[in-house]
Amino acid sequence: MLVDGLFKTVLQHFQDVHDAATTDQIIGTTVHLLANLSNPLNLGVLTSQLLTAPAIWHRQDGTKSALRVISIYNSAAARIRENELQAAKRKGPAGGDARVLGCEEWTRAVVKGADDRSRRWQHLLVLAGVFMGMEGNDRHSLSRGLRNTLEQAVVLATNLALEGNVEDGPAAAASIVSALTFVFPLLSEHHQTQINCDALLPIAVWAMTGEEGFCDAQFLRAVDRDTTTIQPGHVLSWTAQSPSCALLQQIEKQPLVANMGPLSRLAAFAVRHARDTSVVLQAQDALLVFTGRVLGTWQMNRLSGIDYSLEGSQLSPETVQTTWPLLWQVFQRLMFSTTVILQAIVARSLLDQHMLMPGMAQDIASKSLQILRNIFFISSRNGNSAFQVYTFTYMTSLDVLSSDALATETLLKELRSVDATDIPSTPLGRTLDLFYLNVAEHLPLSLSTDACEALLVKPAIAYLSHEVPMSASMTENFEAAHSVILSALSCPQHSALSIKIMPFYIVKLFQSFPQHISPRQFRVAFKTVMEMVSPPNPIAAMDPHLSETLLEMLRNNLSTASTHLLPRVRNRPTSIAADAPNETQQEQEQDPMSEQSALVLTLIDSLPFLPVPLVEEWLDITARALHEIQNARLREPVRKRLWDILASGEMDFERSMIGIAWWGNKGGRELVMGVPPQLAMMSGGLGGDATSSRL
């Protein structure tokens, strides 16, 4: 009788609007009733009344109301499951004479309450809560038949709700997506594929980018309004007590943002299984618009003018410790979710015949790269882009784009809208330049020589010619510029351009080391240039003496090179740093090194690319340079590298035979080991310094 009285009271309270505290009490009582009512008809009535109750829905707070309903039925189902387990252990009814409903009977009774008085999207909330409570966390409370029926009901409710989401409004759309983020992983693969992905994908992307998600990045405007400049020092301050910080914390707690991982995976599934290709293309366009707004709004924010390497001195201590990490946490979620959906679009573009049509594939790749550019200010920080989904999306888009010269040139012109000879004055501008340089490095083969010079070489030279002291972020651009030049030089069809810029580049390369590039980076760059100017590359025929000229420049720099130890620098993941010649060189990067020893190692790395007539002469020069290194600790790794290049097979057969003869018969061993050559002597003769016997 106590439960029946409570049941009537709750039904009465459902019809009125209450304050937040009373509403929470009603919700708690509803969960209690759902777990304790023994009459299946009452369970159906309670569910039917709840789905239309003003007390539950009056707040009109979108996904929060949806989450409350899901939570009610999830909690109640979990209690029913627990009650059934306890009753089975006692081998008797729980609670004395009260009849306890089993999981299956309770589930059927509750589902019957989702009737025509309420909307289909509200039915989905009940079904999702029940399914999660019964089958979530590997509970397996239902029989196979009832579970299958419940899954079918979830799919049916979802598809009917998707058909009417325009009529039901944004709150319904957000509620559908919110429910699916919880229940979708529990569905079998068969039932997952029955969901109408053509209708699901648009609202999933909208849910991520709209008011229930990242709010089209409009929170950045509020952050800018609350950012102040503190004198002296012109330090920027954004306090934790500001309205924008409270807004950001509220956004983080929104159900869809808190569940952004499952939401992005749901959208990616919809991309893969949508039947209409145009829906997928519209989703990509929506991501392009959204990320463009993110970048545009961030550009207008004063905080975007902070160089990441100088944050400690340009931001107030409170900002560095509280609000700044909060902002970047939201940014990271935004980047990861965008990339997951974009990866699914790019992957589908490789298989969908409609997306493989001439021009279409390159357009998709171009838009994908523009989206990645828009979020590069996030992905370039703290290794945020170092995950497989991002790498696949980026490299695949580059690969597809490079198959079309016109599309490649068009994209590069769009990405580099300013004068190629200008270096942006803002950190954000230089970050976008870094993305441009990273993209350009992969595309010289697709460009004409004139386009290569205008779109690749000139922007790179602008950074290589930069004379102002470099910050850590500027150094990344500097290294990327080196990689772009090396990439352009390595293309045989650009030989005329290579001859034109080679002298300038070599001078800049020597000027950059060791202040701006590491020993490993210098060695890779010089080795690459030597390979380019050696046969059978066309440059070798145009200027046969260029390789020896480069080695003479290297030899001249040896005479003035410092013998002091260089600091060990962790290489950044740019091509100039990552393309190591071999494992031995990677090991040597751990050895102590001076500028002098690094140059000798560079000389050794170049030996396999020398013209054959010069190999023996430069082996002698290299061996003598080895002994100019006075510090034995620095000299030994260089000696090992010389042994390695002679014995490991890096040199071709002809050069290897010259090396073997030089080592064995022409004094190479003595030069390298520092052993004086022995005088010629008759077999069996006594040495001149031998002690004579008195016998």
XYZ file of C-alpha atoms in Angstrom:
695
model
C 0.000 0.000 0.000
C 2.873 2.359 0.724
C 4.182 1.969 -2.825
C 0.715 2.424 -4.303
C 0.247 5.666 -2.384
C 3.610 6.928 -3.508
C 2.692 5.988 -7.069
C -0.423 8.176 -6.994
C 1.495 11.063 -5.440
C 4.167 10.987 -8.126
C 1.575 10.930 -10.904
C 0.019 14.057 -9.396
C 3.386 15.803 -9.147
C 4.122 14.957 -12.780
C 1.409 17.381 -13.863
C 2.938 20.502 -12.271
C 6.131 22.490 -12.738
C 8.444 22.577 -9.713
C 11.748 24.050 -8.658
C 14.985 22.166 -9.265
C 15.146 20.584 -5.806
C 11.582 19.251 -5.979
C 12.140 17.988 -9.515
C 15.184 16.042 -8.355
C 13.089 14.502 -5.558
C 10.438 13.482 -8.083
C 13.097 11.856 -10.264
C 14.513 9.933 -7.307
C 11.056 8.748 -6.289
C 10.327 7.689 -9.874
C 13.427 5.492 -9.906
C 12.324 3.956 -6.600
C 8.849 3.226 -7.972
C 10.165 1.721 -11.200
C 12.314 -0.645 -9.157
C 9.582 -1.615 -6.669
C 6.197 -1.587 -8.430
C 4.952 -5.144 -8.770
C 2.051 -4.459 -11.123
C 3.175 -4.407 -14.769
C 0.253 -2.151 -15.694
C 1.400 0.472 -13.209
C 4.898 0.384 -14.714
C 3.436 1.100 -18.134
C 1.295 3.934 -16.774
C 4.249 5.455 -14.933
C 6.374 5.410 -18.083
C 3.582 6.844 -20.225
C 2.961 9.672 -17.759
C 6.665 10.420 -17.310
C 7.211 10.919 -21.057
C 4.606 13.704 -21.123
C 5.089 15.085 -17.600
C 5.587 18.883 -17.380
C 7.609 18.275 -14.208
C 10.248 16.436 -16.261
C 10.256 18.401 -19.510
C 9.493 21.973 -18.437
C 13.144 23.048 -18.275
C 13.663 22.658 -22.031
C 17.373 22.145 -21.495
C 17.906 19.790 -24.409
C 20.198 16.882 -23.774
C 20.138 17.351 -19.998
C 16.461 16.357 -19.871
C 17.206 13.455 -22.186
C 20.073 12.372 -19.967
C 17.814 12.492 -16.899
C 15.283 10.163 -18.518
C 17.986 7.750 -19.684
C 19.479 7.794 -16.195
C 16.088 7.063 -14.578
C 15.565 3.888 -16.574
C 19.204 2.844 -16.469
C 19.223 3.060 -12.659
C 15.867 1.326 -12.309
C 16.869 -1.515 -14.648
C 20.129 -2.022 -12.758
C 18.174 -2.268 -9.479
C 15.762 -4.791 -10.960
C 18.725 -6.846 -12.087
C 20.250 -6.672 -8.597
C 16.935 -7.561 -6.934
C 16.570 -10.604 -9.165
C 20.075 -11.790 -8.313
C 19.478 -11.339 -4.581
C 16.141 -13.143 -4.774
C 17.777 -16.028 -6.598
C 20.397 -16.307 -3.852
C 17.749 -16.386 -1.117
C 15.584 -18.744 -3.176
C 12.602 -16.707 -2.146
C 10.833 -13.443 -2.939
C 12.547 -10.254 -1.913
C 10.820 -7.956 0.473
C 8.582 -10.467 2.230
C 5.216 -11.046 0.524
C 5.720 -8.465 -2.226
C 5.904 -9.926 -5.679
C 9.164 -9.097 -7.447
C 9.157 -8.728 -11.238
C 11.954 -10.448 -13.112
C 14.117 -8.603 -15.616
C 12.215 -9.791 -18.674
C 8.741 -9.147 -17.286
C 9.803 -5.736 -16.018
C 11.354 -4.822 -19.374
C 8.200 -5.730 -21.305
C 6.027 -3.763 -18.892
C 8.137 -0.608 -19.115
C 8.451 -0.714 -22.902
C 4.653 -0.916 -23.248
C 4.474 2.480 -21.582
C 6.200 4.101 -24.570
C 2.914 4.690 -26.375
C 1.426 7.087 -28.903
C 0.975 9.843 -26.318
C 4.688 10.655 -26.538
C 7.156 11.234 -29.361
C 9.362 8.569 -30.904
C 12.561 10.252 -29.740
C 11.249 10.056 -26.177
C 10.633 6.333 -26.665
C 14.285 6.002 -27.669
C 15.355 7.498 -24.335
C 13.382 4.882 -22.390
C 14.625 2.023 -24.552
C 18.214 3.217 -24.280
C 18.015 3.463 -20.487
C 16.446 0.028 -20.118
C 18.894 -1.595 -22.530
C 21.896 -0.025 -20.787
C 20.673 -1.079 -17.344
C 19.973 -4.656 -18.410
C 22.789 -5.362 -20.852
C 25.458 -2.740 -20.177
C 28.747 -3.628 -18.500
C 28.374 -7.266 -19.614
C 25.307 -7.837 -17.415
C 23.425 -10.053 -19.918
C 20.190 -9.945 -17.935
C 17.836 -10.716 -20.835
C 17.301 -13.813 -22.909
C 18.649 -13.810 -26.439
C 15.162 -13.465 -27.879
C 14.155 -10.494 -25.722
C 17.509 -8.799 -26.243
C 17.056 -9.135 -29.992
C 13.527 -7.714 -29.695
C 14.798 -4.799 -27.611
C 17.557 -4.066 -30.122
C 14.987 -4.049 -32.924
C 12.872 -1.654 -30.887
C 15.841 0.672 -30.411
C 16.556 0.659 -34.157
C 12.894 1.231 -35.040
C 12.522 4.069 -32.541
C 15.747 5.628 -33.814
C 14.726 5.543 -37.462
C 11.226 6.867 -36.761
C 12.689 9.602 -34.575
C 15.181 10.533 -37.300
C 12.351 10.846 -39.813
C 10.566 13.339 -37.575
C 13.524 15.223 -36.106
C 12.923 18.346 -38.227
C 9.346 18.542 -36.979
C 10.349 17.811 -33.385
C 13.057 20.487 -33.268
C 16.697 20.778 -32.200
C 16.099 19.407 -28.695
C 14.796 16.171 -30.167
C 17.748 15.874 -32.554
C 20.223 16.402 -29.728
C 18.371 13.865 -27.580
C 18.485 11.244 -30.349
C 22.227 11.652 -30.721
C 22.731 11.667 -26.956
C 20.812 8.394 -26.551
C 22.701 6.735 -29.403
C 26.091 7.660 -27.956
C 25.201 5.439 -24.991
C 23.259 2.588 -26.557
C 24.913 2.260 -29.984
C 27.998 0.335 -28.752
C 25.673 -2.248 -27.134
C 23.858 -3.047 -30.380
C 24.923 -5.985 -32.491
C 26.643 -5.217 -35.772
C 23.535 -6.379 -37.632
C 21.286 -3.919 -35.823
C 23.811 -1.097 -36.065
C 23.762 -1.303 -39.849
C 19.951 -1.033 -39.878
C 20.042 2.528 -38.547
C 19.259 5.182 -41.150
C 22.725 6.712 -41.441
C 21.642 9.134 -44.169
C 19.417 10.841 -41.599
C 21.750 10.304 -38.647
C 24.940 11.839 -40.082
C 23.707 15.448 -40.496
C 22.350 15.684 -36.956
C 25.430 13.968 -35.502
C 27.712 16.576 -37.092
C 25.321 19.340 -36.033
C 25.263 18.008 -32.477
C 29.054 18.154 -32.349
C 29.399 21.654 -33.772
C 26.179 23.353 -32.613
C 24.785 24.700 -29.361
C 24.811 21.333 -27.598
C 28.425 20.781 -28.672
C 31.205 23.274 -29.330
C 28.833 26.202 -30.029
C 30.581 27.080 -33.316
C 33.518 28.248 -31.161
C 31.610 31.340 -30.053
C 32.964 30.823 -26.540
C 36.245 32.228 -27.875
C 34.606 35.637 -28.285
C 33.643 35.583 -24.617
C 37.184 34.567 -23.681
C 38.585 37.513 -25.625
C 36.232 39.932 -23.877
C 37.409 38.716 -20.475
C 41.115 38.847 -21.352
C 42.909 41.881 -19.955
C 46.430 43.281 -20.153
C 48.353 43.671 -16.907
C 50.976 46.397 -16.593
C 53.938 46.346 -16.468
C 55.141 43.734 -18.913
C 51.954 43.658 -20.998
C 51.085 40.244 -19.566
C 47.688 38.849 -20.593
C 45.342 37.724 -17.838
C 42.194 35.605 -18.078
C 40.925 34.852 -14.592
C 39.141 31.763 -13.343
C 36.365 33.993 -11.942
C 35.465 35.395 -15.376
C 32.082 34.602 -17.003
C 33.850 33.059 -20.004
C 35.688 30.578 -17.791
C 32.370 29.569 -16.222
C 30.926 29.232 -19.734
C 33.797 26.987 -20.796
C 33.341 24.801 -17.715
C 29.640 24.567 -18.515
C 30.398 23.528 -22.109
C 32.749 20.829 -20.860
C 29.975 19.402 -18.681
C 27.387 19.294 -21.460
C 26.433 15.661 -22.123
C 27.474 15.655 -25.767
C 30.815 17.364 -25.128
C 31.562 15.053 -22.220
C 30.756 12.122 -24.545
C 32.512 13.576 -27.591
C 34.525 10.396 -28.172
C 31.465 8.129 -28.601
C 29.717 10.892 -30.566
C 32.554 11.238 -33.074
C 32.719 7.453 -33.489
C 28.953 7.388 -34.070
C 29.301 10.059 -36.763
C 32.213 8.161 -38.326
C 30.044 5.023 -38.459
C 27.320 7.027 -40.189
C 29.873 8.256 -42.736
C 30.938 4.706 -43.549
C 27.389 3.346 -43.883
C 25.441 6.240 -45.398
C 23.870 5.215 -48.693
C 23.744 8.716 -50.146
C 27.203 10.036 -51.020
C 25.945 13.619 -51.043
C 25.208 13.365 -47.312
C 28.865 12.513 -46.679
C 30.028 15.429 -48.827
C 27.700 17.757 -46.923
C 29.192 16.518 -43.661
C 32.678 17.381 -44.909
C 31.476 20.834 -45.958
C 29.976 21.309 -42.494
C 33.315 20.413 -40.890
C 35.100 22.830 -43.214
C 32.753 25.669 -42.246
C 32.976 24.808 -38.552
C 36.767 24.588 -38.403
C 37.010 27.762 -40.473
C 34.951 29.547 -37.820
C 37.143 28.082 -35.096
C 40.288 29.409 -36.770
C 38.737 32.762 -37.654
C 37.448 33.341 -34.125
C 40.778 32.274 -32.625
C 42.626 34.698 -34.902
C 40.606 37.563 -33.417
C 41.410 36.446 -29.874
C 44.335 38.169 -28.173
C 45.469 34.880 -26.677
C 46.296 33.625 -30.175
C 49.217 36.063 -30.184
C 51.016 34.037 -27.504
C 54.046 32.072 -28.685
C 53.802 28.640 -27.046
C 57.486 28.765 -26.144
C 56.944 32.049 -24.245
C 53.670 31.321 -22.455
C 55.247 31.519 -19.010
C 56.375 35.105 -19.564
C 53.410 36.382 -21.598
C 50.557 35.035 -19.463
C 49.722 35.676 -15.822
C 50.451 32.820 -13.379
C 46.729 32.255 -12.748
C 46.062 31.995 -16.480
C 48.901 29.516 -17.010
C 47.746 27.304 -14.135
C 43.936 27.361 -14.478
C 42.135 28.855 -17.473
C 44.773 28.220 -20.160
C 44.845 24.396 -19.613
C 41.029 24.368 -19.565
C 40.869 26.084 -22.956
C 43.329 23.674 -24.536
C 41.484 20.716 -23.096
C 38.372 21.831 -24.992
C 40.490 22.463 -28.091
C 41.897 18.934 -27.911
C 38.430 17.401 -27.784
C 37.451 19.523 -30.757
C 40.476 18.413 -32.764
C 40.186 14.704 -31.951
C 36.464 14.517 -32.746
C 36.886 16.431 -36.009
C 39.765 14.211 -37.098
C 37.874 10.979 -36.348
C 34.980 12.028 -38.591
C 37.299 13.353 -41.283
C 39.265 10.103 -41.315
C 36.065 8.182 -42.062
C 35.287 10.563 -44.942
C 38.774 10.199 -46.424
C 38.681 6.412 -46.051
C 35.315 6.234 -47.800
C 36.599 8.445 -50.623
C 39.034 5.652 -51.533
C 36.217 3.124 -52.069
C 33.067 5.015 -53.045
C 32.801 5.081 -56.838
C 30.926 8.388 -56.717
C 33.744 9.976 -54.705
C 36.384 8.550 -57.055
C 35.066 10.448 -60.072
C 37.619 12.699 -61.849
C 38.046 15.912 -59.898
C 35.875 14.736 -57.003
C 38.626 12.789 -55.222
C 41.057 15.720 -55.412
C 38.365 18.120 -54.190
C 37.700 15.910 -51.159
C 41.435 15.682 -50.439
C 41.820 19.447 -50.790
C 38.974 20.143 -48.359
C 40.384 17.596 -45.925
C 43.735 19.380 -45.912
C 41.997 22.728 -45.426
C 40.157 21.298 -42.413
C 43.433 19.990 -40.981
C 44.994 23.413 -41.561
C 42.161 25.101 -39.674
C 42.854 22.980 -36.582
C 46.645 22.867 -36.985
C 47.129 25.451 -34.230
C 45.769 22.711 -31.942
C 47.312 19.611 -33.507
C 50.787 21.181 -33.672
C 51.011 21.484 -29.870
C 52.403 18.830 -27.552
C 52.320 16.041 -30.123
C 48.529 16.219 -30.532
C 48.795 14.989 -34.129
C 50.848 11.913 -33.232
C 48.067 9.362 -33.579
C 47.226 6.982 -36.389
C 43.878 8.493 -37.376
C 45.433 11.910 -37.983
C 48.408 10.485 -39.871
C 46.181 8.417 -42.166
C 43.927 11.371 -42.940
C 46.824 13.721 -43.627
C 49.011 11.410 -45.707
C 46.133 9.916 -47.707
C 44.824 13.372 -48.593
C 48.283 14.405 -49.756
C 48.627 11.240 -51.821
C 45.283 11.749 -53.566
C 45.879 15.454 -54.142
C 49.336 14.948 -55.647
C 47.850 12.945 -58.521
C 46.452 16.154 -60.039
C 48.861 18.995 -60.827
C 46.152 21.648 -61.210
C 44.440 20.732 -57.932
C 47.809 20.728 -56.168
C 48.741 24.167 -57.442
C 45.281 25.538 -56.654
C 45.385 24.322 -53.054
C 48.861 25.718 -52.427
C 47.758 29.106 -53.749
C 44.713 29.039 -51.464
C 46.764 28.088 -48.426
C 49.416 30.724 -49.145
C 47.375 33.836 -49.879
C 49.995 36.355 -48.698
C 53.238 37.366 -50.376
C 55.554 34.379 -50.377
C 58.489 36.553 -49.306
C 56.781 37.798 -46.122
C 57.028 36.063 -42.759
C 53.912 36.583 -40.598
C 54.453 38.671 -37.500
C 52.077 36.635 -35.324
C 52.720 33.171 -33.849
C 49.439 31.909 -35.316
C 50.439 33.119 -38.775
C 53.748 31.293 -38.494
C 51.938 28.162 -37.304
C 49.816 28.243 -40.455
C 53.004 28.732 -42.455
C 54.419 25.619 -40.804
C 51.425 23.629 -42.010
C 51.921 25.074 -45.490
C 55.589 24.115 -45.541
C 54.823 20.616 -44.272
C 52.248 20.138 -47.036
C 54.443 21.692 -49.724
C 57.291 19.322 -48.891
C 55.268 16.400 -50.290
C 54.172 18.017 -53.551
C 57.122 19.142 -55.750
C 56.747 16.165 -58.100
C 53.237 17.354 -58.980
C 54.268 20.909 -59.886
C 55.876 22.538 -62.872
C 59.301 24.063 -62.307
C 57.882 27.599 -62.300
C 55.160 26.643 -59.819
C 57.699 24.814 -57.671
C 59.865 27.915 -57.485
C 56.963 30.249 -56.720
C 55.010 28.068 -54.297
C 57.745 26.052 -52.593
C 61.191 27.563 -52.972
C 60.355 31.229 -52.376
C 58.388 30.675 -49.131
C 61.144 28.385 -47.873
C 63.900 30.863 -48.768
C 62.024 33.545 -46.827
C 62.538 31.524 -43.650
C 66.080 30.452 -44.472
C 67.010 34.121 -45.005
C 65.483 35.154 -41.684
C 68.218 36.845 -39.625
C 66.313 37.625 -36.412
C 67.067 35.432 -33.333
C 64.755 32.437 -33.405
C 62.289 31.185 -30.857
C 61.527 27.492 -30.541
C 58.468 27.846 -32.769
C 60.422 29.760 -35.423
C 63.037 27.006 -35.428
C 60.344 24.501 -36.433
C 59.493 26.645 -39.465
C 63.189 26.962 -40.245
C 63.625 23.189 -40.232
C 60.496 22.735 -42.348
C 61.894 25.233 -44.864
C 65.056 23.129 -45.127
C 62.908 20.081 -45.828
C 60.984 21.911 -48.559
C 64.197 22.946 -50.310
C 65.592 19.413 -50.117
C 62.324 18.046 -51.468
C 62.413 20.436 -54.422
C 66.088 19.733 -55.103
C 65.478 15.984 -55.161
C 63.108 16.136 -58.158
C 64.928 15.341 -61.431
C 62.533 17.461 -63.498
C 63.558 20.541 -61.502
C 67.294 20.220 -62.232
C 67.538 23.716 -63.693
C 65.967 25.132 -60.545
C 68.248 22.993 -58.395
C 71.378 24.375 -60.070
C 70.004 27.871 -59.522
C 69.337 27.592 -55.789
C 71.994 25.060 -54.788
C 74.770 27.586 -53.953
C 72.420 29.683 -51.830
C 71.109 26.647 -50.002
C 74.528 25.200 -49.210
C 75.671 28.532 -47.768
C 72.528 28.708 -45.616
C 73.013 25.123 -44.540
C 76.501 25.846 -43.204
C 75.286 29.068 -41.584
C 72.483 27.185 -39.820
C 74.726 24.611 -38.163
C 74.980 24.159 -35.246
C 72.865 27.072 -33.954
C 69.548 26.213 -35.626
C 69.763 22.585 -36.748
C 71.123 19.540 -34.971
C 74.103 17.453 -36.144
C 71.770 14.757 -37.362
C 69.691 17.222 -39.360
C 72.794 18.753 -40.899
C 74.150 15.339 -41.870
C 70.859 14.279 -43.461
C 70.597 17.539 -45.407
C 74.184 17.468 -46.682
C 73.988 13.767 -47.545
C 70.783 14.409 -49.494
C 72.399 17.233 -51.454
C 75.420 15.064 -52.228
C 73.139 12.332 -53.511
C 71.348 14.838 -55.758
C 74.535 16.133 -57.397
C 75.992 12.661 -58.011
C 75.383 10.363 -61.011
C 72.954 9.328 -62.361
C 71.054 12.487 -61.391
C 70.850 15.112 -64.160
C 72.662 17.742 -62.063
C 75.816 15.619 -62.137
C 75.896 15.854 -65.933
C 75.209 19.591 -65.887
C 78.000 20.286 -63.355
C 80.336 17.271 -62.885
C 82.540 19.059 -60.338
C 79.753 20.154 -58.007
C 80.065 17.204 -55.625
C 83.794 17.815 -55.095
C 83.128 21.528 -54.640
C 80.647 20.765 -51.873
C 83.138 18.514 -50.111
C 85.811 21.204 -50.345
C 83.394 23.614 -48.654
C 82.838 21.040 -45.941
C 86.595 20.537 -45.580
C 87.194 24.297 -45.285
C 84.604 24.543 -42.518
C 86.433 21.808 -40.645
C 89.438 24.071 -40.167
C 87.385 26.598 -38.180
C 84.921 24.228 -36.517
C 84.532 24.354 -32.750
C 85.812 21.444 -30.690
C 83.454 22.095 -27.770
C 80.692 19.630 -26.982
C 77.306 20.411 -28.524
C 74.181 20.201 -26.359
C 72.056 17.172 -27.019
C 68.857 18.226 -28.741
C 65.799 16.054 -29.160
C 64.955 16.129 -32.846
C 61.524 17.358 -33.831
C 59.414 15.178 -36.125
C 60.230 17.037 -39.337
C 61.514 15.287 -42.410
C 64.979 16.747 -42.136
C 65.240 15.165 -38.692
C 63.372 11.964 -39.288
C 65.029 10.698 -42.443
C 68.098 9.145 -40.882
C 70.507 7.353 -43.235
C 70.685 4.210 -41.131
C 70.465 2.775 -37.636
C 74.138 3.432 -36.977
C 73.648 7.152 -37.394
C 70.665 7.049 -35.049
C 72.853 5.381 -32.429
C 75.572 7.986 -32.943
C 73.057 10.706 -32.167
C 73.298 9.494 -28.572
C 77.099 9.912 -28.564
C 78.717 13.196 -27.474
C 79.567 15.352 -30.443
C 81.318 18.601 -31.308
C 80.864 20.727 -34.391
C 84.176 19.377 -35.681
C 83.294 15.697 -35.190
C 79.846 16.246 -36.706
C 81.426 17.688 -39.857
C 83.785 14.706 -40.138
C 80.804 12.368 -39.781
C 79.086 14.340 -42.542
C 82.157 13.856 -44.712
C 82.014 10.101 -44.090
C 78.277 9.996 -44.915
C 79.058 11.581 -48.305
C 81.643 9.006 -49.442
C 79.138 6.626 -51.141
C 78.095 9.413 -53.534
C 81.498 10.586 -54.726
C 82.544 10.072 -58.349
C 84.601 6.871 -58.511
C 87.928 8.575 -59.412
C 87.699 10.713 -56.248
C 86.902 7.995 -53.720
C 90.481 7.043 -52.781
C 91.631 10.654 -52.474
C 88.760 11.559 -50.158
C 89.249 8.430 -48.078
C 92.752 9.737 -47.324
C 91.399 13.197 -46.530
C 88.720 11.721 -44.272
C 91.209 9.571 -42.358
C 93.456 12.587 -41.738
C 90.463 14.659 -40.630
C 89.645 11.900 -38.174
C 92.958 12.408 -36.368
C 92.406 16.164 -36.153
C 89.763 15.366 -33.519
C 91.854 15.588 -30.365
C 89.264 14.287 -27.902
C 89.402 10.479 -27.996
C 85.831 10.282 -26.671
C 84.623 12.231 -29.709
C 86.993 10.543 -32.146
C 85.968 6.937 -31.467
C 82.336 7.192 -32.780
C 83.701 8.807 -35.948
C 86.191 5.971 -36.415
C 83.402 3.408 -35.965
C 81.281 5.216 -38.556
C 84.143 5.053 -41.076
C 84.563 1.322 -40.440
C 80.834 0.879 -40.843
C 80.633 2.645 -44.193
C 83.528 0.567 -45.525
C 82.072 -2.751 -44.379
C 78.272 -2.397 -44.232
C 77.542 -2.245 -47.956
C 76.433 1.402 -48.095
C 78.874 1.922 -50.964
C 78.250 0.145 -54.258
C 80.490 -2.665 -55.502
C 82.974 -0.490 -57.389
C 83.470 1.983 -54.559
C 83.625 -0.851 -52.013
C 86.480 -2.510 -53.918
C 88.360 0.788 -53.925
C 87.762 1.063 -50.176
C 89.031 -2.477 -49.532
C 92.168 -1.873 -51.579
C 92.740 1.447 -49.826
C 92.387 -0.185 -46.407
C 94.602 -3.169 -47.094
C 97.294 -2.097 -49.560
C 97.362 1.680 -49.733
C 97.839 2.728 -46.133
C 94.210 3.177 -45.164
C 94.438 0.971 -42.116
C 97.481 2.838 -40.818
C 95.821 6.219 -41.392
C 92.639 5.244 -39.582
C 94.246 3.317 -36.721
C 97.158 5.689 -36.313
C 99.724 2.874 -36.783
C 102.982 3.972 -38.491
C 103.729 2.015 -41.686
C 106.386 -0.725 -41.390
C 109.656 -0.455 -43.335
C 110.286 -2.889 -46.156
C 112.420 -5.804 -44.922
C 113.814 -9.048 -46.283
C 112.015 -12.133 -45.072
C 113.761 -13.460 -41.968
C 115.815 -10.287 -41.494
C 116.366 -8.740 -38.073
C 114.857 -5.443 -37.164
C 117.226 -2.559 -36.679
C 116.069 -1.943 -33.118
C 116.332 -5.605 -32.062
C 118.610 -6.339 -29.088
C 121.669 -8.284 -30.340
C 122.673 -11.496 -28.606
C 126.071 -11.709 -26.863
C 126.359 -15.388 -27.558
